[in-house]
Amino acid sequence: DTGVSQDPRHKITKRGQNVTFRCDPISEHNRLYWYRQTLGQGPEFLTYFQNEAQLEKSRLLSDRFSAERPKGSFSTLEIQRTEQGDSAMYLCASRGEQAPYEQYFGPGTRLTVT
Amino acid sequence: KQEVTQIPAALSVPEGENLVLNCSFTDSAIYNLQWFRQDPGKGLTSLLLIQSSQREQTSGRLNASLDKSSGRSTLYIAASQPGDSATYLCAAHNYGQNFVFGPGTRLSVLP
């Protein structure tokens, strides 16, 4: 297994456009997490899935954000009507159900909204 | 609500020095604590994970300790090298909650 992958690695978009990011977790991991990280800060939790069920969403996740994991495998994170404040690194992580519940991260998608 | 802080925010040391990075958390009912390394513009690489029942974990030149009663974890790096230059983040995982990250310590090891 090659680990967690994310696509695209970089995205530049104009304010008001919609963007979609994809995350492919480690194949045997049923938990998948999305985080947002701005410069100089640690990652902030956005949402997570157990299989295809979205179990928790942060208050950071406004109505313009939506995430899916339709078949319990890959996940997508969509941002509608992007704003300059959405510029950040979007990170995906996965973990299995067995202790010690170690998280494994992907390389991230860097979003720049102009 | 769990809060995680890291001190110092930045650290610069000459090559070969031993150093300690600190992580503090407010809610001691953690399940585990994980240390990560992040290179500029990259994702996070897991370094060490300490479960609540453990006091320390070691991997090569890295040693992480956990003191739940005081709400502290430390990451010890022995014989630092320029390749160790990166941001080091800790994340606390509480029962029934999600991982909460600290802001990181930016480490520069000078040759």
PDB file of N, CA and C in Angstrom, chain A residues 9-10 33 35 37 40-45 48 56 59 89 91 95 99-108 110, chain B residues 1 31-32 34 36 38 41-49 51 89 91 93 96-104:
ATOM      1  N   ARG A   9      -2.526  18.379  -5.819  1.00  0.00           N
ATOM      2  CA  ARG A   9      -1.592  18.835  -4.801  1.00  0.00           C
ATOM      3  C   ARG A   9      -1.682  20.349  -4.632  1.00  0.00           C
ATOM      4  N   HIS A  10      -1.982  21.019  -5.716  1.00  0.00           N
ATOM      5  CA  HIS A  10      -2.116  22.482  -5.674  1.00  0.00           C
ATOM      6  C   HIS A  10      -3.339  22.878  -6.498  1.00  0.00           C
ATOM      7  N   TYR A  33     -10.325  11.378   7.856  1.00  0.00           N
ATOM      8  CA  TYR A  33     -10.440  12.702   8.462  1.00  0.00           C
ATOM      9  C   TYR A  33     -10.020  13.784   7.461  1.00  0.00           C
ATOM     10  N   TYR A  35      -8.747  17.868   7.529  1.00  0.00           N
ATOM     11  CA  TYR A  35      -8.259  18.968   8.349  1.00  0.00           C
ATOM     12  C   TYR A  35      -7.937  20.157   7.446  1.00  0.00           C
ATOM     13  N   GLN A  37      -5.271  23.542   7.434  1.00  0.00           N
ATOM     14  CA  GLN A  37      -4.116  24.113   8.105  1.00  0.00           C
ATOM     15  C   GLN A  37      -3.726  25.432   7.437  1.00  0.00           C
ATOM     16  N   GLY A  40       1.579  28.611   9.840  1.00  0.00           N
ATOM     17  CA  GLY A  40       2.016  28.805  11.210  1.00  0.00           C
ATOM     18  C   GLY A  40       1.119  28.180  12.262  1.00  0.00           C
ATOM     19  N   GLN A  41       0.087  27.463  11.819  1.00  0.00           N
ATOM     20  CA  GLN A  41      -0.839  26.837  12.759  1.00  0.00           C
ATOM     21  C   GLN A  41      -0.836  25.323  12.593  1.00  0.00           C
ATOM     22  N   GLY A  42      -1.313  24.635  13.617  1.00  0.00           N
ATOM     23  CA  GLY A  42      -1.511  23.208  13.480  1.00  0.00           C
ATOM     24  C   GLY A  42      -2.789  22.919  12.711  1.00  0.00           C
ATOM     25  N   PRO A  43      -2.946  21.703  12.228  1.00  0.00           N
ATOM     26  CA  PRO A  43      -4.180  21.340  11.511  1.00  0.00           C
ATOM     27  C   PRO A  43      -5.399  21.478  12.415  1.00  0.00           C
ATOM     28  N   GLU A  44      -6.509  21.948  11.827  1.00  0.00           N
ATOM     29  CA  GLU A  44      -7.778  22.050  12.549  1.00  0.00           C
ATOM     30  C   GLU A  44      -8.754  21.040  11.949  1.00  0.00           C
ATOM     31  N   PHE A  45      -9.402  20.315  12.816  1.00  0.00           N
ATOM     32  CA  PHE A  45     -10.343  19.277  12.394  1.00  0.00           C
ATOM     33  C   PHE A  45     -11.530  19.883  11.650  1.00  0.00           C
ATOM     34  N   TYR A  48     -15.086  13.981   9.861  1.00  0.00           N
ATOM     35  CA  TYR A  48     -14.551  12.643   9.685  1.00  0.00           C
ATOM     36  C   TYR A  48     -15.634  11.639   9.349  1.00  0.00           C
ATOM     37  N   GLU A  56     -19.041  13.385  12.241  1.00  0.00           N
ATOM     38  CA  GLU A  56     -18.868  14.648  12.957  1.00  0.00           C
ATOM     39  C   GLU A  56     -18.396  15.721  12.007  1.00  0.00           C
ATOM     40  N   ARG A  59     -17.555  23.168  13.561  1.00  0.00           N
ATOM     41  CA  ARG A  59     -18.229  24.437  13.262  1.00  0.00           C
ATOM     42  C   ARG A  59     -17.477  25.231  12.214  1.00  0.00           C
ATOM     43  N   MET A  89      -3.997  24.884   3.448  1.00  0.00           N
ATOM     44  CA  MET A  89      -3.654  23.512   3.085  1.00  0.00           C
ATOM     45  C   MET A  89      -4.762  22.620   3.622  1.00  0.00           C
ATOM     46  N   LEU A  91      -5.758  18.890   4.456  1.00  0.00           N
ATOM     47  CA  LEU A  91      -5.094  17.617   4.731  1.00  0.00           C
ATOM     48  C   LEU A  91      -6.114  16.525   4.989  1.00  0.00           C
ATOM     49  N   ARG A  95      -7.158   6.195   9.484  1.00  0.00           N
ATOM     50  CA  ARG A  95      -6.688   5.265  10.506  1.00  0.00           C
ATOM     51  C   ARG A  95      -7.609   4.059  10.534  1.00  0.00           C
ATOM     52  N   ALA A  99      -6.298  -0.528  17.943  1.00  0.00           N
ATOM     53  CA  ALA A  99      -5.358   0.299  18.705  1.00  0.00           C
ATOM     54  C   ALA A  99      -3.973   0.126  18.110  1.00  0.00           C
ATOM     55  N   PRO A 100      -3.119   1.152  18.163  1.00  0.00           N
ATOM     56  CA  PRO A 100      -3.249   2.389  18.934  1.00  0.00           C
ATOM     57  C   PRO A 100      -3.884   3.553  18.178  1.00  0.00           C
ATOM     58  N   TYR A 101      -4.587   3.306  17.082  1.00  0.00           N
ATOM     59  CA  TYR A 101      -5.329   4.338  16.367  1.00  0.00           C
ATOM     60  C   TYR A 101      -4.429   5.421  15.797  1.00  0.00           C
ATOM     61  N   GLU A 102      -3.298   5.016  15.244  1.00  0.00           N
ATOM     62  CA  GLU A 102      -2.361   5.974  14.673  1.00  0.00           C
ATOM     63  C   GLU A 102      -2.927   6.554  13.387  1.00  0.00           C
ATOM     64  N   GLN A 103      -2.818   7.877  13.242  1.00  0.00           N
ATOM     65  CA  GLN A 103      -3.280   8.544  12.033  1.00  0.00           C
ATOM     66  C   GLN A 103      -2.152   8.645  11.019  1.00  0.00           C
ATOM     67  N   TYR A 104      -2.514   8.470   9.738  1.00  0.00           N
ATOM     68  CA  TYR A 104      -1.567   8.610   8.648  1.00  0.00           C
ATOM     69  C   TYR A 104      -2.083   9.687   7.711  1.00  0.00           C
ATOM     70  N   PHE A 105      -1.214  10.637   7.387  1.00  0.00           N
ATOM     71  CA  PHE A 105      -1.624  11.787   6.602  1.00  0.00           C
ATOM     72  C   PHE A 105      -1.191  11.695   5.146  1.00  0.00           C
ATOM     73  N   GLY A 106      -1.990  12.327   4.291  1.00  0.00           N
ATOM     74  CA  GLY A 106      -1.616  12.514   2.906  1.00  0.00           C
ATOM     75  C   GLY A 106      -0.751  13.753   2.740  1.00  0.00           C
ATOM     76  N   PRO A 107      -0.328  14.050   1.513  1.00  0.00           N
ATOM     77  CA  PRO A 107       0.559  15.180   1.263  1.00  0.00           C
ATOM     78  C   PRO A 107      -0.141  16.528   1.291  1.00  0.00           C
ATOM     79  N   GLY A 108      -1.483  16.516   1.277  1.00  0.00           N
ATOM     80  CA  GLY A 108      -2.228  17.765   1.341  1.00  0.00           C
ATOM     81  C   GLY A 108      -2.512  18.364  -0.026  1.00  0.00           C
ATOM     82  N   ARG A 110      -2.890  22.208  -1.490  1.00  0.00           N
ATOM     83  CA  ARG A 110      -2.721  23.645  -1.195  1.00  0.00           C
ATOM     84  C   ARG A 110      -3.688  24.429  -2.064  1.00  0.00           C
TER      85      ARG A 110
ATOM     86  N   LYS B   1     -13.026  21.174  26.730  1.00  0.00           N
ATOM     87  CA  LYS B   1     -12.477  21.117  25.380  1.00  0.00           C
ATOM     88  C   LYS B   1     -10.951  21.068  25.466  1.00  0.00           C
ATOM     89  N   TYR B  31      -6.374   9.443  25.210  1.00  0.00           N
ATOM     90  CA  TYR B  31      -6.197   8.045  24.841  1.00  0.00           C
ATOM     91  C   TYR B  31      -4.779   7.812  24.332  1.00  0.00           C
ATOM     92  N   ASN B  32      -4.320   8.734  23.486  1.00  0.00           N
ATOM     93  CA  ASN B  32      -2.933   8.686  23.049  1.00  0.00           C
ATOM     94  C   ASN B  32      -2.458  10.069  22.635  1.00  0.00           C
ATOM     95  N   GLN B  34       0.294  11.791  19.733  1.00  0.00           N
ATOM     96  CA  GLN B  34       1.094  11.470  18.561  1.00  0.00           C
ATOM     97  C   GLN B  34       1.960  12.671  18.194  1.00  0.00           C
ATOM     98  N   PHE B  36       4.338  14.423  15.201  1.00  0.00           N
ATOM     99  CA  PHE B  36       4.483  14.444  13.759  1.00  0.00           C
ATOM    100  C   PHE B  36       5.609  15.400  13.377  1.00  0.00           C
ATOM    101  N   GLN B  38       6.601  17.903   9.996  1.00  0.00           N
ATOM    102  CA  GLN B  38       6.064  18.478   8.767  1.00  0.00           C
ATOM    103  C   GLN B  38       7.142  19.330   8.109  1.00  0.00           C
ATOM    104  N   GLY B  41       5.392  23.007   3.216  1.00  0.00           N
ATOM    105  CA  GLY B  41       4.505  22.725   2.094  1.00  0.00           C
ATOM    106  C   GLY B  41       4.120  21.269   1.939  1.00  0.00           C
ATOM    107  N   LYS B  42       4.421  20.443   2.918  1.00  0.00           N
ATOM    108  CA  LYS B  42       4.165  19.002   2.815  1.00  0.00           C
ATOM    109  C   LYS B  42       3.132  18.565   3.841  1.00  0.00           C
ATOM    110  N   GLY B  43       2.745  17.287   3.752  1.00  0.00           N
ATOM    111  CA  GLY B  43       1.858  16.706   4.749  1.00  0.00           C
ATOM    112  C   GLY B  43       2.617  16.337   6.009  1.00  0.00           C
ATOM    113  N   LEU B  44       1.929  15.659   6.924  1.00  0.00           N
ATOM    114  CA  LEU B  44       2.512  15.286   8.201  1.00  0.00           C
ATOM    115  C   LEU B  44       3.027  13.857   8.161  1.00  0.00           C
ATOM    116  N   THR B  45       4.202  13.661   8.748  1.00  0.00           N
ATOM    117  CA  THR B  45       4.781  12.327   8.867  1.00  0.00           C
ATOM    118  C   THR B  45       4.758  11.923  10.328  1.00  0.00           C
ATOM    119  N   SER B  46       4.158  10.779  10.630  1.00  0.00           N
ATOM    120  CA  SER B  46       4.090  10.315  12.006  1.00  0.00           C
ATOM    121  C   SER B  46       5.470   9.894  12.495  1.00  0.00           C
ATOM    122  N   LEU B  47       5.830  10.371  13.691  1.00  0.00           N
ATOM    123  CA  LEU B  47       7.122  10.022  14.277  1.00  0.00           C
ATOM    124  C   LEU B  47       6.947   8.989  15.382  1.00  0.00           C
ATOM    125  N   LEU B  48       6.123   9.315  16.355  1.00  0.00           N
ATOM    126  CA  LEU B  48       5.935   8.444  17.511  1.00  0.00           C
ATOM    127  C   LEU B  48       4.510   8.613  18.022  1.00  0.00           C
ATOM    128  N   LEU B  49       3.952   7.533  18.540  1.00  0.00           N
ATOM    129  CA  LEU B  49       2.652   7.579  19.198  1.00  0.00           C
ATOM    130  C   LEU B  49       2.810   6.947  20.568  1.00  0.00           C
ATOM    131  N   GLN B  51       0.666   5.672  23.809  1.00  0.00           N
ATOM    132  CA  GLN B  51      -0.662   5.381  24.356  1.00  0.00           C
ATOM    133  C   GLN B  51      -0.712   5.820  25.818  1.00  0.00           C
ATOM    134  N   LEU B  89       4.931  18.770  15.331  1.00  0.00           N
ATOM    135  CA  LEU B  89       3.590  18.977  15.886  1.00  0.00           C
ATOM    136  C   LEU B  89       3.226  17.805  16.788  1.00  0.00           C
ATOM    137  N   ALA B  91      -0.232  15.996  18.742  1.00  0.00           N
ATOM    138  CA  ALA B  91      -1.689  15.922  18.671  1.00  0.00           C
ATOM    139  C   ALA B  91      -2.196  15.023  19.780  1.00  0.00           C
ATOM    140  N   HIS B  93      -5.305  12.883  21.518  1.00  0.00           N
ATOM    141  CA  HIS B  93      -6.518  12.157  21.140  1.00  0.00           C
ATOM    142  C   HIS B  93      -7.228  11.759  22.426  1.00  0.00           C
ATOM    143  N   GLY B  96     -13.495   9.446  22.629  1.00  0.00           N
ATOM    144  CA  GLY B  96     -14.721   9.957  22.036  1.00  0.00           C
ATOM    145  C   GLY B  96     -14.569  11.307  21.365  1.00  0.00           C
ATOM    146  N   GLN B  97     -13.355  11.780  21.222  1.00  0.00           N
ATOM    147  CA  GLN B  97     -13.141  13.068  20.568  1.00  0.00           C
ATOM    148  C   GLN B  97     -12.133  12.894  19.442  1.00  0.00           C
ATOM    149  N   ASN B  98     -11.979  13.955  18.682  1.00  0.00           N
ATOM    150  CA  ASN B  98     -11.020  13.912  17.594  1.00  0.00           C
ATOM    151  C   ASN B  98      -9.666  14.467  18.021  1.00  0.00           C
ATOM    152  N   PHE B  99      -8.690  14.259  17.188  1.00  0.00           N
ATOM    153  CA  PHE B  99      -7.343  14.716  17.479  1.00  0.00           C
ATOM    154  C   PHE B  99      -7.305  16.242  17.519  1.00  0.00           C
ATOM    155  N   VAL B 100      -6.606  16.779  18.517  1.00  0.00           N
ATOM    156  CA  VAL B 100      -6.399  18.219  18.628  1.00  0.00           C
ATOM    157  C   VAL B 100      -4.901  18.475  18.532  1.00  0.00           C
ATOM    158  N   PHE B 101      -4.522  19.344  17.601  1.00  0.00           N
ATOM    159  CA  PHE B 101      -3.124  19.618  17.342  1.00  0.00           C
ATOM    160  C   PHE B 101      -2.647  20.871  18.067  1.00  0.00           C
ATOM    161  N   GLY B 102      -1.368  20.878  18.401  1.00  0.00           N
ATOM    162  CA  GLY B 102      -0.708  22.091  18.830  1.00  0.00           C
ATOM    163  C   GLY B 102      -0.264  22.885  17.612  1.00  0.00           C
ATOM    164  N   PRO B 103       0.232  24.112  17.832  1.00  0.00           N
ATOM    165  CA  PRO B 103       0.636  24.963  16.706  1.00  0.00           C
ATOM    166  C   PRO B 103       1.990  24.590  16.112  1.00  0.00           C
ATOM    167  N   GLY B 104       2.738  23.736  16.807  1.00  0.00           N
ATOM    168  CA  GLY B 104       4.012  23.288  16.265  1.00  0.00           C
ATOM    169  C   GLY B 104       5.207  24.064  16.791  1.00  0.00           C
TER     170      GLY B 104
END
